[in-house]
């Protein structure tokens, strides 16, 4: 196992984000094996008119567009990967995301049976090509360049993402704040973070992992597997109308709650702002308190763990350098704490920092405008997040976090039996979420509906450049 | 016995208990029907579910046949556990999701029966991280175990191997096994021409393929709570 | 409007919106359909669970019961109860020893003539999820001539690894078994109930069987939380059935209960299982997983067989929808249909009317 890291061999969208405002994912089916292989071979060098795959090589000037690919198991099989090779891929990847629905909480409205095309026919989704650009015209140009005639690869569908407001996503939170940091990568925006540096094997196959002593099986042959990684691509529809309506309802109920002054002392609404210098009513402030507790960060990204009472603390606090200890006022069940408990106390003590993921996501759909909206779910256009959750082992990282931490809440007995308030498979009859009070007691919110519905997805393998060349040179 | 029963009726009624019939059933009828109407191996472990009550206090029933089927082999297995008591306890405490666990030697099998919370693969994987060496020591004594050790280098294969040795849990209610067989065949529609009288045969053929099974999902005196919840409620620290 | 349990109770309100006439007709048709399964039915008796015995007792709730349900009988005081055990058959001819479902109907007597009923049977699941399916079931479950299976036929069954059909009991000339099996083969939802009914046997005592109320109810806790639940009576003395290979005895259960209650009391624990989102709420054919939370709601102590059997066993009219504030019916259509059917049957046999409690919940 080589541990010398060669950035030119790794696709560029894994270890860093491009920070491009527009992105398009194209779901492709292999129709002509030989033509598809030629296309792959050409993509590594940019010959034959096929766009060149962007690598992890540092750049002096940011290119106009970036281009990357991912392959599903069916895609690897359609390209003629030898059976002996296919047998070395992990079982959850082989089964595909549709078959793992119960593990991921994709039941009821999120069930794969309800997914729209092309995700309802997973055997045909072979390759996901991702284009990143600044403008739609550039996306179109690159798509046309990549697939001029559909020979060899047939487009089944596309999903387009757009950063409508910088780093803000639907639901109004600022996203993309904290990612695992790697020793091998000099990130131009390096920031201080109390979490240990992540070993490269958190993400890439063929390196020491973040589980002591464990190594993941690198798909064979070495050229195919080394420097590759796995991605859980998810189309997550967000019910913004429902979310804002729930915040209204919960804030109204809280105003009458006997302990509300412990949660938000009278006058403390002055510390809570949506825009600089604004002044919120008690009801509006409570809405922000609830939203912050559900996420773990105020909507502007300031972490509750460092600033539980003010959206704009002074002096400024770090957005990334914090941890959870016994006195932390960040709820045990809040979204960011469930997905990444950092060094906080969890039941599975050995698992701290072991299920970290690189998250590259972009919103899709138009921004929600409360002035224009009539507040009816059925009149709203679909909007949400196109998420890429990247890790070296789907089972140990993405799936493990989804089934035991996001839903079920096994990591802390005080939240066991409840689901993530933002993302979880919530049923209003049984859902609950505790807001911690300074006194140590809690106010329990009930009746949270499901805010996020899965509308498609796939497990993809993000091959290294050597792997793409290997696949391009298959001759069977 | 109805009063109009003749000698033939009485003979036939007593037939299933005779050694002759049991021999015929085991050596001729079962192989014939297994060939004629084959059933697939049902997977081990509790059935997957999104409901919280189904994801705590889950049963694992692991049966691993020893390579050395003699008292010496059994003693080696017993020693492998006894010598690793600290490792096993540290592992179980720090994985945090196990209610009860015990190693048992039955005939020439080393078995592990445990009650755990959450996902099976997470539980085994966290174990490999903490007590991988104990796993290696035990599994090296088991038939077919050499292919999957050292466990730390063969994580995915090891987890699949353990899953394959975990018993299928026959559903609590009798007709549930028909539903499991139908689901495995991808037959989810309600066709309308079943034969409920074939249930005994379906059960026999399934037990012909899944030799060792757990009957039912087990009894729980206080269902619905994770191990950490119990410890927290009683103030033992979690 | 955001509480779906509340939305469901609106749904049940709309079920009730079916005109009173239509419901009354359905009730009559249900009773007629059941009677059609028992050709020797005596018109002054119940159409099923004809033969029974009335027993006196009292119920005391556990100390946690009141934190799950505000209903009056769970507050912890001693509540007088009237219980009727019965054999499932609608035939007036008594065959205690034949394989049959048993019933246990309990009335909790409260102040000011208020009362609530809990009706349970030894089968945990029902045969059909909808009323129209039930009509089809009663048509299929007609009595058909029943004889001992030909020994060559039995050998053929054994060669196919099937269990041969059971021999008829002495004096048993007809049976509904074949019809029910045929129905179950065509409808998967009925298979569990039919299978369990076929092998249920006869208990050694009415006090040694577990009785299930089958349907889901919704209980309201003091803090307003509403939970879907299913009730079961568990015998403290344990479950025991008679030896199925021994010849069945026709009349023993009444005598056994009288003797038992003279020597010592018989007790049942009321177990309440709490369902989770995703469990079958409105479908009485679907069991709940064994891993659900079970709450001990209280203990029923039977003190003696009632003196006036005419009043305690024959004239009394139980109804599964006779509920109290704190307990509501779920949207289960069979549970709702039983309300009318039981009333209709009580009228036909001139049973004692017992008013439904004047409260919002009794309308459900």
mmCIF file of N, CA and C in Angstrom, chain A residues 14-68:
data_model
loop_
_atom_site.group_PDB
_atom_site.id
_atom_site.type_symbol
_atom_site.label_atom_id
_atom_site.label_comp_id
_atom_site.label_asym_id
_atom_site.label_seq_id
_atom_site.Cartn_x
_atom_site.Cartn_y
_atom_site.Cartn_z
ATOM 1 N N UNK A 14 -12.819 15.979 -4.387
ATOM 2 C CA UNK A 14 -12.912 15.155 -3.194
ATOM 3 C C UNK A 14 -12.303 15.857 -1.996
ATOM 4 N N UNK A 15 -11.055 16.240 -2.107
ATOM 5 C CA UNK A 15 -10.353 16.759 -0.936
ATOM 6 C C UNK A 15 -10.529 18.264 -0.795
ATOM 7 N N UNK A 16 -11.059 18.917 -1.806
ATOM 8 C CA UNK A 16 -11.326 20.346 -1.652
ATOM 9 C C UNK A 16 -12.607 20.677 -2.405
ATOM 10 N N UNK A 17 -13.217 21.808 -2.033
ATOM 11 C CA UNK A 17 -14.385 22.259 -2.766
ATOM 12 C C UNK A 17 -13.958 23.279 -3.797
ATOM 13 N N UNK A 18 -14.649 23.289 -4.929
ATOM 14 C CA UNK A 18 -14.261 24.231 -5.986
ATOM 15 C C UNK A 18 -14.799 25.639 -5.724
ATOM 16 N N UNK A 19 -15.864 25.750 -4.895
ATOM 17 C CA UNK A 19 -16.512 27.044 -4.655
ATOM 18 C C UNK A 19 -17.023 27.673 -5.933
ATOM 19 N N UNK A 20 -17.550 26.844 -6.809
ATOM 20 C CA UNK A 20 -18.207 27.361 -8.006
ATOM 21 C C UNK A 20 -19.685 27.481 -7.687
ATOM 22 N N UNK A 21 -20.356 28.506 -8.188
ATOM 23 C CA UNK A 21 -21.767 28.674 -7.817
ATOM 24 C C UNK A 21 -22.748 27.770 -8.559
ATOM 25 N N UNK A 22 -22.324 27.181 -9.677
ATOM 26 C CA UNK A 22 -23.272 26.360 -10.435
ATOM 27 C C UNK A 22 -22.697 24.970 -10.662
ATOM 28 N N UNK A 23 -23.609 23.979 -10.680
ATOM 29 C CA UNK A 23 -23.142 22.618 -10.845
ATOM 30 C C UNK A 23 -24.244 21.816 -11.506
ATOM 31 N N UNK A 24 -23.844 20.859 -12.322
ATOM 32 C CA UNK A 24 -24.855 19.985 -12.934
ATOM 33 C C UNK A 24 -24.340 18.548 -12.841
ATOM 34 N N UNK A 25 -25.218 17.657 -12.356
ATOM 35 C CA UNK A 25 -24.910 16.225 -12.357
ATOM 36 C C UNK A 25 -25.677 15.597 -13.488
ATOM 37 N N UNK A 26 -24.990 14.830 -14.316
ATOM 38 C CA UNK A 26 -25.654 14.124 -15.416
ATOM 39 C C UNK A 26 -25.620 12.635 -15.118
ATOM 40 N N UNK A 27 -26.788 12.000 -15.104
ATOM 41 C CA UNK A 27 -26.844 10.559 -14.885
ATOM 42 C C UNK A 27 -26.805 9.897 -16.258
ATOM 43 N N UNK A 28 -25.805 9.055 -16.476
ATOM 44 C CA UNK A 28 -25.573 8.484 -17.798
ATOM 45 C C UNK A 28 -25.672 6.973 -17.772
ATOM 46 N N UNK A 29 -26.112 6.417 -18.915
ATOM 47 C CA UNK A 29 -26.173 4.963 -19.076
ATOM 48 C C UNK A 29 -25.194 4.563 -20.169
ATOM 49 N N UNK A 30 -24.455 3.491 -19.925
ATOM 50 C CA UNK A 30 -23.510 3.004 -20.934
ATOM 51 C C UNK A 30 -24.286 2.239 -21.988
ATOM 52 N N UNK A 31 -24.286 2.725 -23.219
ATOM 53 C CA UNK A 31 -24.993 1.995 -24.270
ATOM 54 C C UNK A 31 -24.034 1.262 -25.198
ATOM 55 N N UNK A 32 -22.820 1.770 -25.298
ATOM 56 C CA UNK A 32 -21.838 1.111 -26.156
ATOM 57 C C UNK A 32 -20.553 1.018 -25.359
ATOM 58 N N UNK A 33 -20.235 -0.213 -24.953
ATOM 59 C CA UNK A 33 -19.125 -0.396 -24.023
ATOM 60 C C UNK A 33 -17.821 0.158 -24.588
ATOM 61 N N UNK A 34 -17.540 -0.130 -25.843
ATOM 62 C CA UNK A 34 -16.248 0.291 -26.406
ATOM 63 C C UNK A 34 -16.168 1.805 -26.483
ATOM 64 N N UNK A 35 -17.279 2.421 -26.926
ATOM 65 C CA UNK A 35 -17.276 3.881 -27.036
ATOM 66 C C UNK A 35 -17.125 4.518 -25.664
ATOM 67 N N UNK A 36 -17.786 3.937 -24.666
ATOM 68 C CA UNK A 36 -17.686 4.492 -23.322
ATOM 69 C C UNK A 36 -16.251 4.401 -22.811
ATOM 70 N N UNK A 37 -15.607 3.274 -23.116
ATOM 71 C CA UNK A 37 -14.219 3.139 -22.667
ATOM 72 C C UNK A 37 -13.324 4.170 -23.331
ATOM 73 N N UNK A 38 -13.555 4.410 -24.605
ATOM 74 C CA UNK A 38 -12.729 5.412 -25.289
ATOM 75 C C UNK A 38 -12.966 6.768 -24.652
ATOM 76 N N UNK A 39 -14.213 7.048 -24.331
ATOM 77 C CA UNK A 39 -14.559 8.319 -23.717
ATOM 78 C C UNK A 39 -13.817 8.477 -22.395
ATOM 79 N N UNK A 40 -13.803 7.410 -21.586
ATOM 80 C CA UNK A 40 -13.111 7.485 -20.303
ATOM 81 C C UNK A 40 -11.618 7.732 -20.504
ATOM 82 N N UNK A 41 -11.038 6.973 -21.447
ATOM 83 C CA UNK A 41 -9.601 7.139 -21.678
ATOM 84 C C UNK A 41 -9.298 8.568 -22.087
ATOM 85 N N UNK A 42 -10.186 9.124 -22.954
ATOM 86 C CA UNK A 42 -9.943 10.488 -23.431
ATOM 87 C C UNK A 42 -10.087 11.504 -22.298
ATOM 88 N N UNK A 43 -10.940 11.222 -21.335
ATOM 89 C CA UNK A 43 -11.203 12.228 -20.304
ATOM 90 C C UNK A 43 -9.985 12.478 -19.423
ATOM 91 N N UNK A 44 -9.085 11.516 -19.344
ATOM 92 C CA UNK A 44 -7.945 11.743 -18.452
ATOM 93 C C UNK A 44 -6.968 12.734 -19.059
ATOM 94 N N UNK A 45 -7.002 12.856 -20.397
ATOM 95 C CA UNK A 45 -6.039 13.763 -21.017
ATOM 96 C C UNK A 45 -6.708 14.911 -21.744
ATOM 97 N N UNK A 46 -8.004 14.861 -21.881
ATOM 98 C CA UNK A 46 -8.694 15.935 -22.571
ATOM 99 C C UNK A 46 -8.632 15.824 -24.086
ATOM 100 N N UNK A 47 -8.281 14.625 -24.581
ATOM 101 C CA UNK A 47 -8.211 14.459 -26.040
ATOM 102 C C UNK A 47 -9.589 14.146 -26.605
ATOM 103 N N UNK A 48 -9.687 14.113 -27.937
ATOM 104 C CA UNK A 48 -10.926 13.684 -28.593
ATOM 105 C C UNK A 48 -12.115 14.566 -28.256
ATOM 106 N N UNK A 49 -11.874 15.761 -27.804
ATOM 107 C CA UNK A 49 -12.978 16.651 -27.497
ATOM 108 C C UNK A 49 -13.636 16.390 -26.163
ATOM 109 N N UNK A 50 -13.317 15.288 -25.484
ATOM 110 C CA UNK A 50 -13.938 15.010 -24.181
ATOM 111 C C UNK A 50 -13.313 15.941 -23.138
ATOM 112 N N UNK A 51 -14.102 16.559 -22.301
ATOM 113 C CA UNK A 51 -13.531 17.460 -21.290
ATOM 114 C C UNK A 51 -12.555 16.701 -20.384
ATOM 115 N N UNK A 52 -11.547 17.414 -19.910
ATOM 116 C CA UNK A 52 -10.544 16.764 -19.089
ATOM 117 C C UNK A 52 -10.994 16.732 -17.628
ATOM 118 N N UNK A 53 -10.772 15.599 -16.990
ATOM 119 C CA UNK A 53 -11.124 15.466 -15.575
ATOM 120 C C UNK A 53 -10.248 16.410 -14.753
ATOM 121 N N UNK A 54 -10.862 17.145 -13.869
ATOM 122 C CA UNK A 54 -10.113 18.041 -12.985
ATOM 123 C C UNK A 54 -9.504 17.215 -11.861
ATOM 124 N N UNK A 55 -8.210 17.448 -11.596
ATOM 125 C CA UNK A 55 -7.565 16.670 -10.541
ATOM 126 C C UNK A 55 -7.301 17.543 -9.321
ATOM 127 N N UNK A 56 -6.639 16.937 -8.350
ATOM 128 C CA UNK A 56 -6.355 17.595 -7.101
ATOM 129 C C UNK A 56 -5.084 18.455 -7.189
ATOM 130 N N UNK A 57 -4.459 18.471 -8.372
ATOM 131 C CA UNK A 57 -3.261 19.310 -8.541
ATOM 132 C C UNK A 57 -3.601 20.747 -8.190
ATOM 133 N N UNK A 58 -2.796 21.384 -7.374
ATOM 134 C CA UNK A 58 -3.119 22.782 -7.049
ATOM 135 C C UNK A 58 -3.060 23.632 -8.324
ATOM 136 N N UNK A 59 -3.901 24.642 -8.415
ATOM 137 C CA UNK A 59 -3.901 25.480 -9.612
ATOM 138 C C UNK A 59 -3.494 26.907 -9.243
ATOM 139 N N UNK A 60 -2.904 27.601 -10.215
ATOM 140 C CA UNK A 60 -2.585 29.020 -9.982
ATOM 141 C C UNK A 60 -3.791 29.893 -10.288
ATOM 142 N N UNK A 61 -4.410 29.620 -11.443
ATOM 143 C CA UNK A 61 -5.660 30.335 -11.717
ATOM 144 C C UNK A 61 -6.778 29.313 -11.773
ATOM 145 N N UNK A 62 -7.898 29.640 -11.163
ATOM 146 C CA UNK A 62 -9.015 28.698 -11.127
ATOM 147 C C UNK A 62 -9.564 28.530 -12.539
ATOM 148 N N UNK A 63 -9.710 27.282 -12.998
ATOM 149 C CA UNK A 63 -10.275 27.100 -14.343
ATOM 150 C C UNK A 63 -11.730 27.563 -14.400
ATOM 151 N N UNK A 64 -12.203 27.818 -15.623
ATOM 152 C CA UNK A 64 -13.569 28.283 -15.799
ATOM 153 C C UNK A 64 -14.569 27.209 -15.390
ATOM 154 N N UNK A 65 -14.261 25.983 -15.816
ATOM 155 C CA UNK A 65 -15.152 24.881 -15.493
ATOM 156 C C UNK A 65 -14.343 23.726 -14.937
ATOM 157 N N UNK A 66 -15.000 22.897 -14.164
ATOM 158 C CA UNK A 66 -14.386 21.675 -13.635
ATOM 159 C C UNK A 66 -15.268 20.490 -13.986
ATOM 160 N N UNK A 67 -14.640 19.344 -14.107
ATOM 161 C CA UNK A 67 -15.367 18.168 -14.603
ATOM 162 C C UNK A 67 -14.895 16.934 -13.846
ATOM 163 N N UNK A 68 -15.829 16.152 -13.303
ATOM 164 C CA UNK A 68 -15.468 14.929 -12.585
ATOM 165 C C UNK A 68 -16.518 13.856 -12.831
#
